[in-house]
Amino acid sequence: MKIYFAGSIRGGRDDGELYGRIISFLKKYGTVLSEHVGDPNLSLYGETKTSDVDIYERDVAWVEECDMMIAEVTTPSLGVGYEIGRAEALGKPILCLFRNENSERRLSAMISGNKNLKVFAYQTEDEIKDVLERFIPA
Ligand code: 6IA
């Protein structure tokens, strides 16, 4: 099972550690192609050896290769939205996780209104584990 995990990078790293914990859990089910998304040391704007063109081309190739996408969508991110759209166009199963602890923040209608996506609103990390267990085929 090849899983693409999508989570905000330049959109903001507030949930970076949470992404790391979700990725560790997902590894139980297969290979997480985009493991770097959960790297707590990922610098937002710092110098990297990889150019933006290389990042884009590598990530799109992984979206094409994956068997399913899990996206944490609480922190709004252009890149995550783009990846979801690409995966949807390819017919991949997509689960979006949204933490609805804060009533001021509402999920984009482009995600919550899309019947091709499974959107799960959660409050605790334990709920994430339960939904992943149900979403990912054994
Ligand atoms: O717009 P965002 O940066 O928030 O987009 C985040 C999404 O795009 C993630 O799900 C990643 O799969 C992908 N992505 C965006 N930037 C990178 C990246 N940058 N490396 C790998 N995947 C990326 C390297 C670090 C850079 C910020 C200096």
PDB file of N, CA and C and ligand atoms in Angstrom, residues 4-12 34 36-37 42-48 50 52 55 58-59 62 76-80 83, ligand 1:
ATOM      1  N   TYR A   4      -0.031   8.575   0.137  1.00  0.00           N
ATOM      2  CA  TYR A   4       0.475   9.948   0.050  1.00  0.00           C
ATOM      3  C   TYR A   4      -0.145  10.729   1.186  1.00  0.00           C
ATOM      4  N   PHE A   5       0.683  11.234   2.096  1.00  0.00           N
ATOM      5  CA  PHE A   5       0.166  12.079   3.168  1.00  0.00           C
ATOM      6  C   PHE A   5       0.402  13.532   2.774  1.00  0.00           C
ATOM      7  N   ALA A   6      -0.658  14.319   2.783  1.00  0.00           N
ATOM      8  CA  ALA A   6      -0.553  15.746   2.457  1.00  0.00           C
ATOM      9  C   ALA A   6      -0.823  16.576   3.699  1.00  0.00           C
ATOM     10  N   GLY A   7       0.038  17.554   3.943  1.00  0.00           N
ATOM     11  CA  GLY A   7      -0.138  18.462   5.076  1.00  0.00           C
ATOM     12  C   GLY A   7       0.572  19.768   4.759  1.00  0.00           C
ATOM     13  N   SER A   8       0.133  20.815   5.394  1.00  0.00           N
ATOM     14  CA  SER A   8       0.650  22.151   5.080  1.00  0.00           C
ATOM     15  C   SER A   8       2.157  22.270   5.313  1.00  0.00           C
ATOM     16  N   ILE A   9       2.831  22.928   4.388  1.00  0.00           N
ATOM     17  CA  ILE A   9       4.241  23.291   4.587  1.00  0.00           C
ATOM     18  C   ILE A   9       4.326  24.824   4.592  1.00  0.00           C
ATOM     19  N   ARG A  10       4.273  25.453   3.444  1.00  0.00           N
ATOM     20  CA  ARG A  10       4.347  26.921   3.433  1.00  0.00           C
ATOM     21  C   ARG A  10       3.048  27.560   3.896  1.00  0.00           C
ATOM     22  N   GLY A  11       1.985  26.803   3.939  1.00  0.00           N
ATOM     23  CA  GLY A  11       0.715  27.314   4.481  1.00  0.00           C
ATOM     24  C   GLY A  11       0.789  27.517   5.997  1.00  0.00           C
ATOM     25  N   GLY A  12       1.825  26.942   6.632  1.00  0.00           N
ATOM     26  CA  GLY A  12       1.999  27.093   8.087  1.00  0.00           C
ATOM     27  C   GLY A  12       2.278  25.743   8.723  1.00  0.00           C
ATOM     28  N   SER A  34       5.361  10.516   1.077  1.00  0.00           N
ATOM     29  CA  SER A  34       5.678  11.925   1.358  1.00  0.00           C
ATOM     30  C   SER A  34       6.038  12.125   2.826  1.00  0.00           C
ATOM     31  N   HIS A  36       8.458  13.417   4.368  1.00  0.00           N
ATOM     32  CA  HIS A  36       9.065  14.714   4.736  1.00  0.00           C
ATOM     33  C   HIS A  36       8.052  15.716   5.290  1.00  0.00           C
ATOM     34  N   VAL A  37       6.754  15.538   4.930  1.00  0.00           N
ATOM     35  CA  VAL A  37       5.722  16.504   5.364  1.00  0.00           C
ATOM     36  C   VAL A  37       5.648  16.560   6.891  1.00  0.00           C
ATOM     37  N   LEU A  42      11.678  20.706   9.206  1.00  0.00           N
ATOM     38  CA  LEU A  42      11.489  21.282   7.873  1.00  0.00           C
ATOM     39  C   LEU A  42      11.396  22.793   8.006  1.00  0.00           C
ATOM     40  N   SER A  43      12.286  23.482   7.333  1.00  0.00           N
ATOM     41  CA  SER A  43      12.245  24.942   7.428  1.00  0.00           C
ATOM     42  C   SER A  43      11.282  25.477   6.375  1.00  0.00           C
ATOM     43  N   LEU A  44      10.509  26.474   6.767  1.00  0.00           N
ATOM     44  CA  LEU A  44       9.478  26.988   5.855  1.00  0.00           C
ATOM     45  C   LEU A  44      10.062  27.670   4.637  1.00  0.00           C
ATOM     46  N   TYR A  45      11.037  28.493   4.862  1.00  0.00           N
ATOM     47  CA  TYR A  45      11.558  29.318   3.766  1.00  0.00           C
ATOM     48  C   TYR A  45      13.052  29.154   3.586  1.00  0.00           C
ATOM     49  N   GLY A  46      13.644  28.277   4.387  1.00  0.00           N
ATOM     50  CA  GLY A  46      15.101  28.152   4.401  1.00  0.00           C
ATOM     51  C   GLY A  46      15.655  27.615   3.098  1.00  0.00           C
ATOM     52  N   GLU A  47      16.962  27.714   2.981  1.00  0.00           N
ATOM     53  CA  GLU A  47      17.639  27.198   1.797  1.00  0.00           C
ATOM     54  C   GLU A  47      17.515  25.679   1.766  1.00  0.00           C
ATOM     55  N   THR A  48      17.177  25.142   0.637  1.00  0.00           N
ATOM     56  CA  THR A  48      17.178  23.687   0.501  1.00  0.00           C
ATOM     57  C   THR A  48      17.930  23.350  -0.774  1.00  0.00           C
ATOM     58  N   THR A  50      16.911  21.213  -2.809  1.00  0.00           N
ATOM     59  CA  THR A  50      15.939  20.857  -3.838  1.00  0.00           C
ATOM     60  C   THR A  50      15.203  22.110  -4.310  1.00  0.00           C
ATOM     61  N   ASP A  52      12.170  24.331  -6.204  1.00  0.00           N
ATOM     62  CA  ASP A  52      10.716  24.210  -6.207  1.00  0.00           C
ATOM     63  C   ASP A  52      10.240  23.351  -7.390  1.00  0.00           C
ATOM     64  N   ILE A  55      10.715  19.796  -6.377  1.00  0.00           N
ATOM     65  CA  ILE A  55       9.724  19.411  -5.363  1.00  0.00           C
ATOM     66  C   ILE A  55       8.386  19.129  -6.049  1.00  0.00           C
ATOM     67  N   ARG A  58       8.533  15.897  -8.246  1.00  0.00           N
ATOM     68  CA  ARG A  58       8.611  14.678  -7.428  1.00  0.00           C
ATOM     69  C   ARG A  58       7.270  14.403  -6.740  1.00  0.00           C
ATOM     70  N   ASP A  59       6.674  15.452  -6.173  1.00  0.00           N
ATOM     71  CA  ASP A  59       5.428  15.244  -5.431  1.00  0.00           C
ATOM     72  C   ASP A  59       4.285  14.836  -6.367  1.00  0.00           C
ATOM     73  N   TRP A  62       4.596  11.254  -7.128  1.00  0.00           N
ATOM     74  CA  TRP A  62       4.143  10.437  -5.996  1.00  0.00           C
ATOM     75  C   TRP A  62       2.616  10.408  -5.902  1.00  0.00           C
ATOM     76  N   PRO A  76      -5.009  25.699   6.323  1.00  0.00           N
ATOM     77  CA  PRO A  76      -5.231  25.845   4.878  1.00  0.00           C
ATOM     78  C   PRO A  76      -3.909  25.947   4.122  1.00  0.00           C
ATOM     79  N   SER A  77      -3.803  25.211   3.036  1.00  0.00           N
ATOM     80  CA  SER A  77      -2.557  25.161   2.258  1.00  0.00           C
ATOM     81  C   SER A  77      -2.887  25.038   0.781  1.00  0.00           C
ATOM     82  N   LEU A  78      -2.330  25.946  -0.021  1.00  0.00           N
ATOM     83  CA  LEU A  78      -2.533  25.871  -1.482  1.00  0.00           C
ATOM     84  C   LEU A  78      -2.027  24.546  -2.024  1.00  0.00           C
ATOM     85  N   GLY A  79      -0.844  24.125  -1.529  1.00  0.00           N
ATOM     86  CA  GLY A  79      -0.245  22.885  -2.036  1.00  0.00           C
ATOM     87  C   GLY A  79      -1.124  21.681  -1.734  1.00  0.00           C
ATOM     88  N   VAL A  80      -1.664  21.617  -0.508  1.00  0.00           N
ATOM     89  CA  VAL A  80      -2.507  20.470  -0.145  1.00  0.00           C
ATOM     90  C   VAL A  80      -3.777  20.474  -1.006  1.00  0.00           C
ATOM     91  N   GLU A  83      -2.867  19.226  -4.412  1.00  0.00           N
ATOM     92  CA  GLU A  83      -2.611  17.774  -4.426  1.00  0.00           C
ATOM     93  C   GLU A  83      -3.926  16.984  -4.350  1.00  0.00           C
TER      94      GLU A  83
HETATM   95  O1  6IA B   1       1.527  25.127  -0.131  1.00  0.00           O
HETATM   96  P1  6IA B   1       2.215  24.222   0.881  1.00  0.00           P
HETATM   97  O2  6IA B   1       3.668  24.453   0.953  1.00  0.00           O
HETATM   98  O3  6IA B   1       1.569  24.317   2.267  1.00  0.00           O
HETATM   99  O4  6IA B   1       1.967  22.738   0.315  1.00  0.00           O
HETATM  100  C1  6IA B   1       2.202  21.606   1.095  1.00  0.00           C
HETATM  101  C2  6IA B   1       2.036  20.334   0.268  1.00  0.00           C
HETATM  102  O5  6IA B   1       2.796  20.425  -0.934  1.00  0.00           O
HETATM  103  C3  6IA B   1       2.514  19.094   1.024  1.00  0.00           C
HETATM  104  O6  6IA B   1       1.463  18.129   1.112  1.00  0.00           O
HETATM  105  C4  6IA B   1       3.693  18.570   0.214  1.00  0.00           C
HETATM  106  O7  6IA B   1       3.432  17.284  -0.307  1.00  0.00           O
HETATM  107  C5  6IA B   1       3.885  19.542  -0.926  1.00  0.00           C
HETATM  108  N1  6IA B   1       5.090  20.359  -0.730  1.00  0.00           N
HETATM  109  C6  6IA B   1       5.147  21.705  -0.679  1.00  0.00           C
HETATM  110  N2  6IA B   1       6.411  22.139  -0.415  1.00  0.00           N
HETATM  111  C7  6IA B   1       7.148  21.046  -0.298  1.00  0.00           C
HETATM  112  C8  6IA B   1       8.500  20.824   0.033  1.00  0.00           C
HETATM  113  N3  6IA B   1       9.277  21.854   0.323  1.00  0.00           N
HETATM  114  N4  6IA B   1       8.962  19.570   0.096  1.00  0.00           N
HETATM  115  C9  6IA B   1       8.131  18.558  -0.175  1.00  0.00           C
HETATM  116  N5  6IA B   1       6.800  18.677  -0.449  1.00  0.00           N
HETATM  117  C10 6IA B   1       6.332  19.915  -0.511  1.00  0.00           C
HETATM  118  C11 6IA B   1      10.589  21.687   0.884  1.00  0.00           C
HETATM  119  C12 6IA B   1      10.817  22.660   1.966  1.00  0.00           C
HETATM  120  C13 6IA B   1      10.644  24.094   1.541  1.00  0.00           C
HETATM  121  C14 6IA B   1       9.402  24.634   2.178  1.00  0.00           C
HETATM  122  C15 6IA B   1      11.885  24.883   1.883  1.00  0.00           C
END
